[in-house]
Amino acid sequence: MDYQYKITLFTPTYNRAYILERLYRSVQRQTFRDFEWLIIDDGSTENTEELVRAWMAEENDFPIRFEKQPNGGKCRAINRGLDLARGELFFIMDSDDYLTDNALERVVYWESTIHDKPMFMGVVGNRGTSEDYSPNRPLGAPYKDCNVFVRYPEYTKDVVDGEHAGVWYTELHRKYKYPEFPGENFMTPCIPWNRMANDGYQVRIFDEIIWVCNYLEDGLTRQGNMRFIKNPQGAGLCLREKAEFLHYPLKEKMKMWYTFYCDHTFCDEPYRLTKKQCAEYIGAPLPFVYFSAMVHKLSHFVKGLRKK
């Protein structure tokens, strides 16, 4: 397929007008210029659109494309971004962080070193809390070829830890879009990554910092476990596919089922699931969920006796 640009830098954003300019200035400073910046506004209620359209009118030597959609969550915005992308590589960049000046240049360099491209989903750079410091454990080599399961200690002892910056081949990622569940607006980004890895695709991870991140009080990371409680179908899908792809033994599956049951039936009323929903979303046998309920009640009864 012919592409107009080497990279589509894609930013989904929601109410980030107060900080988005920092990313914009880092985009302007890029040493590599064959890219477009595609922004999907996921239903912001402030002046994001006005701000971005003002930038579009400036004399940049790269195109800025903008679309606003009703609020549906980051994953729906990514799916829409994949539909619109005109770049060979798809680089998802959060609106509250920024790029190092040579980020796109290093992405293109490392992608050019891959010779067996049909077997790769893309390249992965490092994230830092500054341009010269990352809390992630060093790779011990300039790069590493592997699949994304190396993030999981269940898969390997040589875990690649921490947050990284993935840049995927657009055409491949379009085949692995995010599932969308009515009423849910969050899904962990690992679902398409894990599906690609399970189908045999690798990544080239390099140890250079290309993304500088700051965890804001209103960011997704700060919202913690409630993101999964409020979006149980996506959370259940992620867990059961991970268990399938990593070949969990029955004992580990049972732990996962029980934890999911407890998290989603002893939470606040608006988000509480029935036993049948728990079984369906996590892929557990319904009798096991009823058994889990009995175990949980018994454990609380025993704890109550011990306090007397």
mmCIF file of C-alpha atoms in Angstrom, residues 24 52 147 263 271:
data_model
loop_
_atom_site.group_PDB
_atom_site.id
_atom_site.type_symbol
_atom_site.label_atom_id
_atom_site.label_comp_id
_atom_site.label_asym_id
_atom_site.label_seq_id
_atom_site.Cartn_x
_atom_site.Cartn_y
_atom_site.Cartn_z
ATOM 1 C CA TYR A 24 2.903 20.693 19.902
ATOM 2 C CA VAL A 52 -5.592 23.066 17.432
ATOM 3 C CA ASN A 147 7.477 -10.333 21.311
ATOM 4 C CA ASP A 263 -13.390 -7.108 42.408
ATOM 5 C CA TYR A 271 -20.699 -1.172 38.742
#
